[in-house]
Amino acid sequence: MSLVTPSPEIIAKAAAILRDGGLVAFPTETVYGLGGDATNNVSVERIYAAKGRPSLNPLIVHVGERAWVNNIAHTDARFEKLAAAFWPGPLTLVLLRRADCTISKIVSAGLNSVAVRMPDHAVAHDLLLATGRPLAAPSANRSGFMSPTDAAHVMSSLDVSPELIIDGGKCRVGVESTVLDLTQSTAAILRPGSVTREQIEAIIGPVTVGADDPEAPKAPGQLASHYAPGLSVRLNASEARPGEALIGFGPVAGVLNLSKTGDLAEAAANLFAILRQADNATLYKSIAVAPIPEQGIGLAINDRLRRAAAPRNTAV
Ligand code: AMP
Ligand code: MG
């Protein structure tokens, strides 16, 4: 495994690895992905193994062009409108698989649906086009733990390393994509992200916020415990208790801070890196986090924080 800076030669090398069934970690605007050829069962099985990911948690398929979706899934007017409005970008759309879909069935974890998105990052885009195949790419971390938002995080996040890690610097958004299920007549948000409910409703009208059975999640982000650091996490804290690393926001200063000016986009971009910094058992006994407003991308931040704070015995 090696950590490399992107160049046309590196993209070509990475594409060759991917076409051969290998894995490559690459940056997207949300978090780093652990990519493999989505049409190759061996590659997809390698992704699940490297993450220690339960086989019932489906993967997101990344496409380089919107037209690639036509060979993968059934699309409708809602898909066309949302893709036109938000792609490339951090919105994943869950669609029904076509009968002749060449995406590995393991990607869909036994469901008749498939999740697709077009990432808004030059490296991801170039890699997809150079590979010429859709890439399955979950976050490049061990299942249940914090997502990597820079290349160094990837190095320390996986038991089995990918053949190549492309270093694209810090991810701009910092939380995973919004996942929207379009397989039913009423669209449902399965995972909040930086594309908000209001933005989606402005394009396709009312949507629901999915509260599926937590024991049989459609989305692994829905597992009660996920995105978890090693130390325990206490939420809505205004001051540190003895031994706690207080992560501040806005008026709550803290020993670390998500955004001193109370900027939610900045807080999202910093979230996982700061949780990793706080997750230091030599310095602290546990982690506390200041209140984050439940608005805009704040919903996604709070969703990740609640799961980081959830009891660990519910993790799979
Ligand atoms: P991750 O790859 O861990 O960042 O997360 C992938 C997200 O996409 C999870 O929330 C998945 O459950 C969701 N997802 C992928 N495929 C599907 C699908 N077919 N149906 C519902 N959710 C899906
Ligand atoms: Mg993940």
PDB file of C-alpha atoms in Angstrom, residues 8-274:
ATOM      1  CA  PRO A   8      -2.508  11.635 -14.630  1.00  0.00           C
ATOM      2  CA  GLU A   9      -0.043   8.729 -14.194  1.00  0.00           C
ATOM      3  CA  ILE A  10      -1.407   7.877 -10.748  1.00  0.00           C
ATOM      4  CA  ILE A  11      -4.990   7.996 -12.016  1.00  0.00           C
ATOM      5  CA  ALA A  12      -4.045   5.611 -14.842  1.00  0.00           C
ATOM      6  CA  LYS A  13      -2.281   3.277 -12.384  1.00  0.00           C
ATOM      7  CA  ALA A  14      -5.263   3.361  -9.998  1.00  0.00           C
ATOM      8  CA  ALA A  15      -7.681   2.667 -12.842  1.00  0.00           C
ATOM      9  CA  ALA A  16      -5.595  -0.367 -13.867  1.00  0.00           C
ATOM     10  CA  ILE A  17      -5.642  -1.681 -10.279  1.00  0.00           C
ATOM     11  CA  LEU A  18      -9.421  -1.242 -10.137  1.00  0.00           C
ATOM     12  CA  ARG A  19     -10.007  -2.967 -13.488  1.00  0.00           C
ATOM     13  CA  ASP A  20      -7.875  -5.864 -12.194  1.00  0.00           C
ATOM     14  CA  GLY A  21     -10.109  -6.293  -9.167  1.00  0.00           C
ATOM     15  CA  GLY A  22      -7.935  -4.373  -6.656  1.00  0.00           C
ATOM     16  CA  LEU A  23      -8.998  -1.684  -4.203  1.00  0.00           C
ATOM     17  CA  VAL A  24      -8.066   1.995  -4.224  1.00  0.00           C
ATOM     18  CA  ALA A  25      -8.932   4.594  -1.582  1.00  0.00           C
ATOM     19  CA  PHE A  26      -9.732   7.965  -3.094  1.00  0.00           C
ATOM     20  CA  PRO A  27     -11.040  11.343  -1.972  1.00  0.00           C
ATOM     21  CA  THR A  28     -14.559  12.575  -2.606  1.00  0.00           C
ATOM     22  CA  GLU A  29     -16.159  15.819  -1.457  1.00  0.00           C
ATOM     23  CA  THR A  30     -17.836  13.969   1.446  1.00  0.00           C
ATOM     24  CA  VAL A  31     -15.323  11.472   2.910  1.00  0.00           C
ATOM     25  CA  TYR A  32     -12.624   9.143   1.516  1.00  0.00           C
ATOM     26  CA  GLY A  33     -14.035   6.120  -0.291  1.00  0.00           C
ATOM     27  CA  LEU A  34     -12.683   2.580  -0.469  1.00  0.00           C
ATOM     28  CA  GLY A  35     -13.271   1.894  -4.148  1.00  0.00           C
ATOM     29  CA  GLY A  36     -13.599  -1.326  -6.079  1.00  0.00           C
ATOM     30  CA  ASP A  37     -15.139  -2.324  -9.427  1.00  0.00           C
ATOM     31  CA  ALA A  38     -18.870  -2.509  -8.660  1.00  0.00           C
ATOM     32  CA  THR A  39     -19.387  -5.040 -11.448  1.00  0.00           C
ATOM     33  CA  ASN A  40     -16.826  -7.491 -10.021  1.00  0.00           C
ATOM     34  CA  ASN A  41     -17.942  -9.825  -7.194  1.00  0.00           C
ATOM     35  CA  VAL A  42     -14.337 -10.381  -6.079  1.00  0.00           C
ATOM     36  CA  SER A  43     -13.641  -6.646  -5.720  1.00  0.00           C
ATOM     37  CA  VAL A  44     -16.882  -6.118  -3.839  1.00  0.00           C
ATOM     38  CA  GLU A  45     -16.162  -9.000  -1.471  1.00  0.00           C
ATOM     39  CA  ARG A  46     -12.734  -7.462  -0.831  1.00  0.00           C
ATOM     40  CA  ILE A  47     -14.389  -4.186   0.185  1.00  0.00           C
ATOM     41  CA  TYR A  48     -16.636  -5.934   2.727  1.00  0.00           C
ATOM     42  CA  ALA A  49     -13.662  -7.875   4.091  1.00  0.00           C
ATOM     43  CA  ALA A  50     -11.366  -4.827   4.379  1.00  0.00           C
ATOM     44  CA  LYS A  51     -14.048  -2.931   6.301  1.00  0.00           C
ATOM     45  CA  GLY A  52     -15.307  -5.860   8.357  1.00  0.00           C
ATOM     46  CA  ARG A  53     -18.682  -4.705   7.066  1.00  0.00           C
ATOM     47  CA  PRO A  54     -21.796  -6.822   7.653  1.00  0.00           C
ATOM     48  CA  SER A  55     -22.877  -8.330   4.336  1.00  0.00           C
ATOM     49  CA  LEU A  56     -26.415  -7.009   4.796  1.00  0.00           C
ATOM     50  CA  ASN A  57     -25.270  -3.407   4.533  1.00  0.00           C
ATOM     51  CA  PRO A  58     -25.397  -2.351   0.888  1.00  0.00           C
ATOM     52  CA  LEU A  59     -22.769  -0.181  -0.809  1.00  0.00           C
ATOM     53  CA  ILE A  60     -23.087   3.029  -2.805  1.00  0.00           C
ATOM     54  CA  VAL A  61     -22.204   2.839  -6.492  1.00  0.00           C
ATOM     55  CA  HIS A  62     -20.318   5.863  -7.832  1.00  0.00           C
ATOM     56  CA  VAL A  63     -20.765   6.872 -11.456  1.00  0.00           C
ATOM     57  CA  GLY A  64     -18.667   9.136 -13.670  1.00  0.00           C
ATOM     58  CA  GLU A  65     -21.563  10.224 -15.888  1.00  0.00           C
ATOM     59  CA  ARG A  66     -25.291  10.388 -15.351  1.00  0.00           C
ATOM     60  CA  ALA A  67     -25.861   8.176 -18.405  1.00  0.00           C
ATOM     61  CA  TRP A  68     -24.121   5.256 -16.642  1.00  0.00           C
ATOM     62  CA  VAL A  69     -27.185   4.973 -14.414  1.00  0.00           C
ATOM     63  CA  ASN A  70     -29.300   3.995 -17.446  1.00  0.00           C
ATOM     64  CA  ASN A  71     -27.522   0.606 -17.540  1.00  0.00           C
ATOM     65  CA  ILE A  72     -27.866   0.083 -13.803  1.00  0.00           C
ATOM     66  CA  ALA A  73     -31.301   1.085 -12.562  1.00  0.00           C
ATOM     67  CA  HIS A  74     -34.786   2.212 -13.496  1.00  0.00           C
ATOM     68  CA  THR A  75     -35.003   5.983 -13.453  1.00  0.00           C
ATOM     69  CA  ASP A  76     -37.988   8.285 -13.281  1.00  0.00           C
ATOM     70  CA  ALA A  77     -38.738  12.013 -13.477  1.00  0.00           C
ATOM     71  CA  ARG A  78     -37.780  12.511  -9.815  1.00  0.00           C
ATOM     72  CA  PHE A  79     -34.368  11.000 -10.479  1.00  0.00           C
ATOM     73  CA  GLU A  80     -33.834  13.202 -13.550  1.00  0.00           C
ATOM     74  CA  LYS A  81     -34.779  16.360 -11.655  1.00  0.00           C
ATOM     75  CA  LEU A  82     -32.677  15.553  -8.593  1.00  0.00           C
ATOM     76  CA  ALA A  83     -29.634  14.534 -10.621  1.00  0.00           C
ATOM     77  CA  ALA A  84     -29.932  17.728 -12.656  1.00  0.00           C
ATOM     78  CA  ALA A  85     -30.138  19.778  -9.455  1.00  0.00           C
ATOM     79  CA  PHE A  86     -27.546  18.066  -7.237  1.00  0.00           C
ATOM     80  CA  TRP A  87     -25.126  15.978  -9.324  1.00  0.00           C
ATOM     81  CA  PRO A  88     -22.233  15.918  -9.140  1.00  0.00           C
ATOM     82  CA  GLY A  89     -22.719  16.228  -5.424  1.00  0.00           C
ATOM     83  CA  PRO A  90     -23.461  14.606  -2.057  1.00  0.00           C
ATOM     84  CA  LEU A  91     -26.877  13.114  -2.860  1.00  0.00           C
ATOM     85  CA  THR A  92     -27.187   9.321  -3.171  1.00  0.00           C
ATOM     86  CA  LEU A  93     -30.319   8.027  -4.892  1.00  0.00           C
ATOM     87  CA  VAL A  94     -31.681   4.540  -4.220  1.00  0.00           C
ATOM     88  CA  LEU A  95     -33.324   3.109  -7.353  1.00  0.00           C
ATOM     89  CA  LEU A  96     -34.716  -0.255  -8.464  1.00  0.00           C
ATOM     90  CA  ARG A  97     -32.132  -2.463 -10.201  1.00  0.00           C
ATOM     91  CA  ARG A  98     -32.726  -3.193 -13.874  1.00  0.00           C
ATOM     92  CA  ALA A  99     -33.123  -6.876 -14.715  1.00  0.00           C
ATOM     93  CA  ASP A 100     -29.935  -6.699 -16.820  1.00  0.00           C
ATOM     94  CA  CYS A 101     -28.011  -4.657 -14.217  1.00  0.00           C
ATOM     95  CA  THR A 102     -24.323  -5.630 -14.279  1.00  0.00           C
ATOM     96  CA  ILE A 103     -23.623  -4.332 -10.769  1.00  0.00           C
ATOM     97  CA  SER A 104     -22.628  -7.159  -8.414  1.00  0.00           C
ATOM     98  CA  LYS A 105     -25.616  -8.356  -6.397  1.00  0.00           C
ATOM     99  CA  ILE A 106     -23.417  -8.284  -3.302  1.00  0.00           C
ATOM    100  CA  VAL A 107     -23.351  -4.480  -3.637  1.00  0.00           C
ATOM    101  CA  SER A 108     -27.127  -4.472  -3.085  1.00  0.00           C
ATOM    102  CA  ALA A 109     -26.887  -6.894  -0.142  1.00  0.00           C
ATOM    103  CA  GLY A 110     -29.826  -8.927  -1.365  1.00  0.00           C
ATOM    104  CA  LEU A 111     -32.102  -5.938  -2.048  1.00  0.00           C
ATOM    105  CA  ASN A 112     -33.701  -5.322  -5.442  1.00  0.00           C
ATOM    106  CA  SER A 113     -32.407  -1.745  -5.284  1.00  0.00           C
ATOM    107  CA  VAL A 114     -29.101  -0.026  -5.843  1.00  0.00           C
ATOM    108  CA  ALA A 115     -27.767   3.287  -4.489  1.00  0.00           C
ATOM    109  CA  VAL A 116     -26.028   5.594  -6.973  1.00  0.00           C
ATOM    110  CA  ARG A 117     -24.249   8.913  -6.790  1.00  0.00           C
ATOM    111  CA  MET A 118     -21.888  11.079  -8.822  1.00  0.00           C
ATOM    112  CA  PRO A 119     -19.177  12.525  -6.570  1.00  0.00           C
ATOM    113  CA  ASP A 120     -18.177  16.183  -6.901  1.00  0.00           C
ATOM    114  CA  HIS A 121     -14.419  15.804  -6.695  1.00  0.00           C
ATOM    115  CA  ALA A 122     -11.904  16.064  -9.551  1.00  0.00           C
ATOM    116  CA  VAL A 123      -9.889  13.021  -8.416  1.00  0.00           C
ATOM    117  CA  ALA A 124     -12.974  10.823  -8.020  1.00  0.00           C
ATOM    118  CA  HIS A 125     -14.345  12.029 -11.346  1.00  0.00           C
ATOM    119  CA  ASP A 126     -11.068  11.436 -13.228  1.00  0.00           C
ATOM    120  CA  LEU A 127     -10.670   8.012 -11.629  1.00  0.00           C
ATOM    121  CA  LEU A 128     -14.207   6.946 -12.580  1.00  0.00           C
ATOM    122  CA  LEU A 129     -13.737   8.044 -16.190  1.00  0.00           C
ATOM    123  CA  ALA A 130     -10.291   6.438 -16.442  1.00  0.00           C
ATOM    124  CA  THR A 131     -11.632   3.160 -15.015  1.00  0.00           C
ATOM    125  CA  GLY A 132     -14.708   3.336 -17.201  1.00  0.00           C
ATOM    126  CA  ARG A 133     -16.689   1.304 -14.694  1.00  0.00           C
ATOM    127  CA  PRO A 134     -18.954   2.182 -11.781  1.00  0.00           C
ATOM    128  CA  LEU A 135     -17.121   1.969  -8.465  1.00  0.00           C
ATOM    129  CA  ALA A 136     -18.563   0.682  -5.218  1.00  0.00           C
ATOM    130  CA  ALA A 137     -17.024   2.951  -2.595  1.00  0.00           C
ATOM    131  CA  PRO A 138     -18.121   2.975   1.043  1.00  0.00           C
ATOM    132  CA  SER A 139     -16.214   5.127   3.500  1.00  0.00           C
ATOM    133  CA  ALA A 140     -12.613   3.901   3.834  1.00  0.00           C
ATOM    134  CA  ASN A 141     -12.792   2.925   7.500  1.00  0.00           C
ATOM    135  CA  ARG A 142     -13.475  -0.133   9.606  1.00  0.00           C
ATOM    136  CA  SER A 143     -17.241  -0.712   9.804  1.00  0.00           C
ATOM    137  CA  GLY A 144     -18.895   1.138  12.667  1.00  0.00           C
ATOM    138  CA  PHE A 145     -16.090   3.615  13.221  1.00  0.00           C
ATOM    139  CA  MET A 146     -15.415   7.178  12.129  1.00  0.00           C
ATOM    140  CA  SER A 147     -15.204   8.068   8.465  1.00  0.00           C
ATOM    141  CA  PRO A 148     -11.857   9.317   7.101  1.00  0.00           C
ATOM    142  CA  THR A 149     -11.788  12.935   5.943  1.00  0.00           C
ATOM    143  CA  ASP A 150      -8.118  13.022   5.045  1.00  0.00           C
ATOM    144  CA  ALA A 151      -5.694  10.477   3.591  1.00  0.00           C
ATOM    145  CA  ALA A 152      -3.809   9.929   6.858  1.00  0.00           C
ATOM    146  CA  HIS A 153      -7.091   8.825   8.482  1.00  0.00           C
ATOM    147  CA  VAL A 154      -7.427   6.104   5.820  1.00  0.00           C
ATOM    148  CA  MET A 155      -3.972   4.745   6.712  1.00  0.00           C
ATOM    149  CA  SER A 156      -5.046   4.245  10.323  1.00  0.00           C
ATOM    150  CA  SER A 157      -8.637   3.135   9.644  1.00  0.00           C
ATOM    151  CA  LEU A 158      -8.455  -0.226   7.899  1.00  0.00           C
ATOM    152  CA  ASP A 159      -7.066  -3.604   8.907  1.00  0.00           C
ATOM    153  CA  VAL A 160      -6.484  -4.605   5.308  1.00  0.00           C
ATOM    154  CA  SER A 161      -5.039  -1.718   3.329  1.00  0.00           C
ATOM    155  CA  PRO A 162      -6.015  -0.874  -0.240  1.00  0.00           C
ATOM    156  CA  GLU A 163      -3.309  -1.158  -2.898  1.00  0.00           C
ATOM    157  CA  LEU A 164      -3.235   2.608  -3.330  1.00  0.00           C
ATOM    158  CA  ILE A 165      -4.452   5.582  -1.301  1.00  0.00           C
ATOM    159  CA  ILE A 166      -4.792   8.752  -3.362  1.00  0.00           C
ATOM    160  CA  ASP A 167      -4.184  11.797  -1.187  1.00  0.00           C
ATOM    161  CA  GLY A 168      -6.529  14.618  -2.196  1.00  0.00           C
ATOM    162  CA  GLY A 169      -6.186  16.586   1.032  1.00  0.00           C
ATOM    163  CA  LYS A 170      -9.062  17.316   3.389  1.00  0.00           C
ATOM    164  CA  CYS A 171     -12.622  16.534   2.241  1.00  0.00           C
ATOM    165  CA  ARG A 172     -14.721  19.671   1.646  1.00  0.00           C
ATOM    166  CA  VAL A 173     -18.076  18.485   3.082  1.00  0.00           C
ATOM    167  CA  GLY A 174     -16.875  16.080   5.771  1.00  0.00           C
ATOM    168  CA  VAL A 175     -20.073  14.098   6.384  1.00  0.00           C
ATOM    169  CA  GLU A 176     -21.395  11.298   4.181  1.00  0.00           C
ATOM    170  CA  SER A 177     -23.906  11.909   1.390  1.00  0.00           C
ATOM    171  CA  THR A 178     -27.617  12.324   1.939  1.00  0.00           C
ATOM    172  CA  VAL A 179     -29.273   8.992   1.013  1.00  0.00           C
ATOM    173  CA  LEU A 180     -32.716   9.318  -0.603  1.00  0.00           C
ATOM    174  CA  ASP A 181     -34.845   6.264  -1.380  1.00  0.00           C
ATOM    175  CA  LEU A 182     -36.738   6.682  -4.657  1.00  0.00           C
ATOM    176  CA  THR A 183     -38.062   3.107  -4.821  1.00  0.00           C
ATOM    177  CA  GLN A 184     -41.431   4.066  -3.296  1.00  0.00           C
ATOM    178  CA  SER A 185     -44.001   6.587  -4.506  1.00  0.00           C
ATOM    179  CA  THR A 186     -43.070   8.831  -1.581  1.00  0.00           C
ATOM    180  CA  ALA A 187     -39.342   9.483  -1.459  1.00  0.00           C
ATOM    181  CA  ALA A 188     -37.675   8.888   1.914  1.00  0.00           C
ATOM    182  CA  ILE A 189     -34.468  10.265   3.372  1.00  0.00           C
ATOM    183  CA  LEU A 190     -32.599   7.236   4.788  1.00  0.00           C
ATOM    184  CA  ARG A 191     -29.562   9.217   5.947  1.00  0.00           C
ATOM    185  CA  PRO A 192     -29.279  12.985   6.415  1.00  0.00           C
ATOM    186  CA  GLY A 193     -26.364  14.770   4.759  1.00  0.00           C
ATOM    187  CA  SER A 194     -25.455  18.181   3.434  1.00  0.00           C
ATOM    188  CA  VAL A 195     -28.221  18.148   0.825  1.00  0.00           C
ATOM    189  CA  THR A 196     -31.154  18.989   3.078  1.00  0.00           C
ATOM    190  CA  ARG A 197     -34.772  17.877   3.152  1.00  0.00           C
ATOM    191  CA  GLU A 198     -35.821  21.427   2.233  1.00  0.00           C
ATOM    192  CA  GLN A 199     -33.548  21.450  -0.822  1.00  0.00           C
ATOM    193  CA  ILE A 200     -34.915  18.069  -1.967  1.00  0.00           C
ATOM    194  CA  GLU A 201     -38.552  19.056  -1.349  1.00  0.00           C
ATOM    195  CA  ALA A 202     -38.027  22.223  -3.408  1.00  0.00           C
ATOM    196  CA  ILE A 203     -37.314  19.935  -6.392  1.00  0.00           C
ATOM    197  CA  ILE A 204     -39.707  16.947  -5.965  1.00  0.00           C
ATOM    198  CA  GLY A 205     -42.207  17.941  -3.278  1.00  0.00           C
ATOM    199  CA  PRO A 206     -42.825  16.268   0.107  1.00  0.00           C
ATOM    200  CA  VAL A 207     -40.507  13.484   1.295  1.00  0.00           C
ATOM    201  CA  THR A 208     -40.516  11.451   4.495  1.00  0.00           C
ATOM    202  CA  VAL A 209     -37.602  10.892   6.829  1.00  0.00           C
ATOM    203  CA  GLY A 210     -37.133   7.120   7.014  1.00  0.00           C
ATOM    204  CA  ALA A 211     -37.401   5.492  10.394  1.00  0.00           C
ATOM    205  CA  ASP A 212     -36.979   1.899   9.294  1.00  0.00           C
ATOM    206  CA  ASP A 213     -36.560  -1.084  11.551  1.00  0.00           C
ATOM    207  CA  PRO A 214     -33.203  -0.466  13.274  1.00  0.00           C
ATOM    208  CA  GLU A 215     -32.606  -4.236  13.433  1.00  0.00           C
ATOM    209  CA  ALA A 216     -32.814  -4.579   9.650  1.00  0.00           C
ATOM    210  CA  PRO A 217     -31.470  -1.287   8.368  1.00  0.00           C
ATOM    211  CA  LYS A 218     -31.753  -0.314   4.741  1.00  0.00           C
ATOM    212  CA  ALA A 219     -28.786   1.939   5.383  1.00  0.00           C
ATOM    213  CA  PRO A 220     -25.866   1.101   7.716  1.00  0.00           C
ATOM    214  CA  GLY A 221     -25.850   4.709   8.827  1.00  0.00           C
ATOM    215  CA  GLN A 222     -29.143   3.780  10.466  1.00  0.00           C
ATOM    216  CA  LEU A 223     -27.546   1.337  12.887  1.00  0.00           C
ATOM    217  CA  ALA A 224     -27.861   2.735  16.379  1.00  0.00           C
ATOM    218  CA  SER A 225     -24.116   2.648  16.990  1.00  0.00           C
ATOM    219  CA  HIS A 226     -22.003   3.820  14.049  1.00  0.00           C
ATOM    220  CA  TYR A 227     -19.308   6.433  13.423  1.00  0.00           C
ATOM    221  CA  ALA A 228     -18.029   5.559  16.904  1.00  0.00           C
ATOM    222  CA  PRO A 229     -14.723   6.649  18.458  1.00  0.00           C
ATOM    223  CA  GLY A 230     -13.046   4.442  21.083  1.00  0.00           C
ATOM    224  CA  LEU A 231     -13.949   6.722  24.005  1.00  0.00           C
ATOM    225  CA  SER A 232     -17.566   7.227  25.033  1.00  0.00           C
ATOM    226  CA  VAL A 233     -19.349  10.367  23.879  1.00  0.00           C
ATOM    227  CA  ARG A 234     -21.706  12.715  25.826  1.00  0.00           C
ATOM    228  CA  LEU A 235     -23.845  15.159  23.830  1.00  0.00           C
ATOM    229  CA  ASN A 236     -25.234  18.664  24.437  1.00  0.00           C
ATOM    230  CA  ALA A 237     -22.495  19.481  26.948  1.00  0.00           C
ATOM    231  CA  SER A 238     -21.910  23.096  27.955  1.00  0.00           C
ATOM    232  CA  GLU A 239     -18.840  22.366  30.063  1.00  0.00           C
ATOM    233  CA  ALA A 240     -16.268  19.619  30.527  1.00  0.00           C
ATOM    234  CA  ARG A 241     -16.555  17.173  33.417  1.00  0.00           C
ATOM    235  CA  PRO A 242     -13.280  15.872  34.908  1.00  0.00           C
ATOM    236  CA  GLY A 243     -11.310  13.878  32.328  1.00  0.00           C
ATOM    237  CA  GLU A 244     -13.558  14.862  29.420  1.00  0.00           C
ATOM    238  CA  ALA A 245     -12.325  16.321  26.116  1.00  0.00           C
ATOM    239  CA  LEU A 246     -14.930  18.993  25.406  1.00  0.00           C
ATOM    240  CA  ILE A 247     -15.505  19.625  21.701  1.00  0.00           C
ATOM    241  CA  GLY A 248     -16.859  23.152  21.403  1.00  0.00           C
ATOM    242  CA  PHE A 249     -19.061  24.888  18.857  1.00  0.00           C
ATOM    243  CA  GLY A 250     -19.855  28.615  18.672  1.00  0.00           C
ATOM    244  CA  PRO A 251     -20.185  30.058  22.181  1.00  0.00           C
ATOM    245  CA  VAL A 252     -19.013  26.827  23.891  1.00  0.00           C
ATOM    246  CA  ALA A 253     -15.215  27.060  23.632  1.00  0.00           C
ATOM    247  CA  GLY A 254     -13.948  23.543  24.467  1.00  0.00           C
ATOM    248  CA  VAL A 255     -10.428  22.143  24.308  1.00  0.00           C
ATOM    249  CA  LEU A 256     -11.105  21.447  20.618  1.00  0.00           C
ATOM    250  CA  ASN A 257     -13.630  23.322  18.468  1.00  0.00           C
ATOM    251  CA  LEU A 258     -15.822  22.406  15.473  1.00  0.00           C
ATOM    252  CA  SER A 259     -16.372  26.051  14.490  1.00  0.00           C
ATOM    253  CA  LYS A 260     -15.639  29.044  16.706  1.00  0.00           C
ATOM    254  CA  THR A 261     -17.953  31.217  14.610  1.00  0.00           C
ATOM    255  CA  GLY A 262     -20.795  28.687  14.839  1.00  0.00           C
ATOM    256  CA  ASP A 263     -20.613  27.863  11.104  1.00  0.00           C
ATOM    257  CA  LEU A 264     -22.349  24.505  10.528  1.00  0.00           C
ATOM    258  CA  ALA A 265     -20.606  23.755   7.204  1.00  0.00           C
ATOM    259  CA  GLU A 266     -17.233  24.314   8.874  1.00  0.00           C
ATOM    260  CA  ALA A 267     -18.310  22.096  11.769  1.00  0.00           C
ATOM    261  CA  ALA A 268     -19.291  19.284   9.384  1.00  0.00           C
ATOM    262  CA  ALA A 269     -15.957  19.532   7.560  1.00  0.00           C
ATOM    263  CA  ASN A 270     -14.102  19.308  10.896  1.00  0.00           C
ATOM    264  CA  LEU A 271     -16.335  16.731  12.614  1.00  0.00           C
ATOM    265  CA  PHE A 272     -14.528  13.419  12.088  1.00  0.00           C
ATOM    266  CA  ALA A 273     -10.993  14.892  12.305  1.00  0.00           C
ATOM    267  CA  ILE A 274     -11.824  16.532  15.644  1.00  0.00           C
TER     268      ILE A 274
END
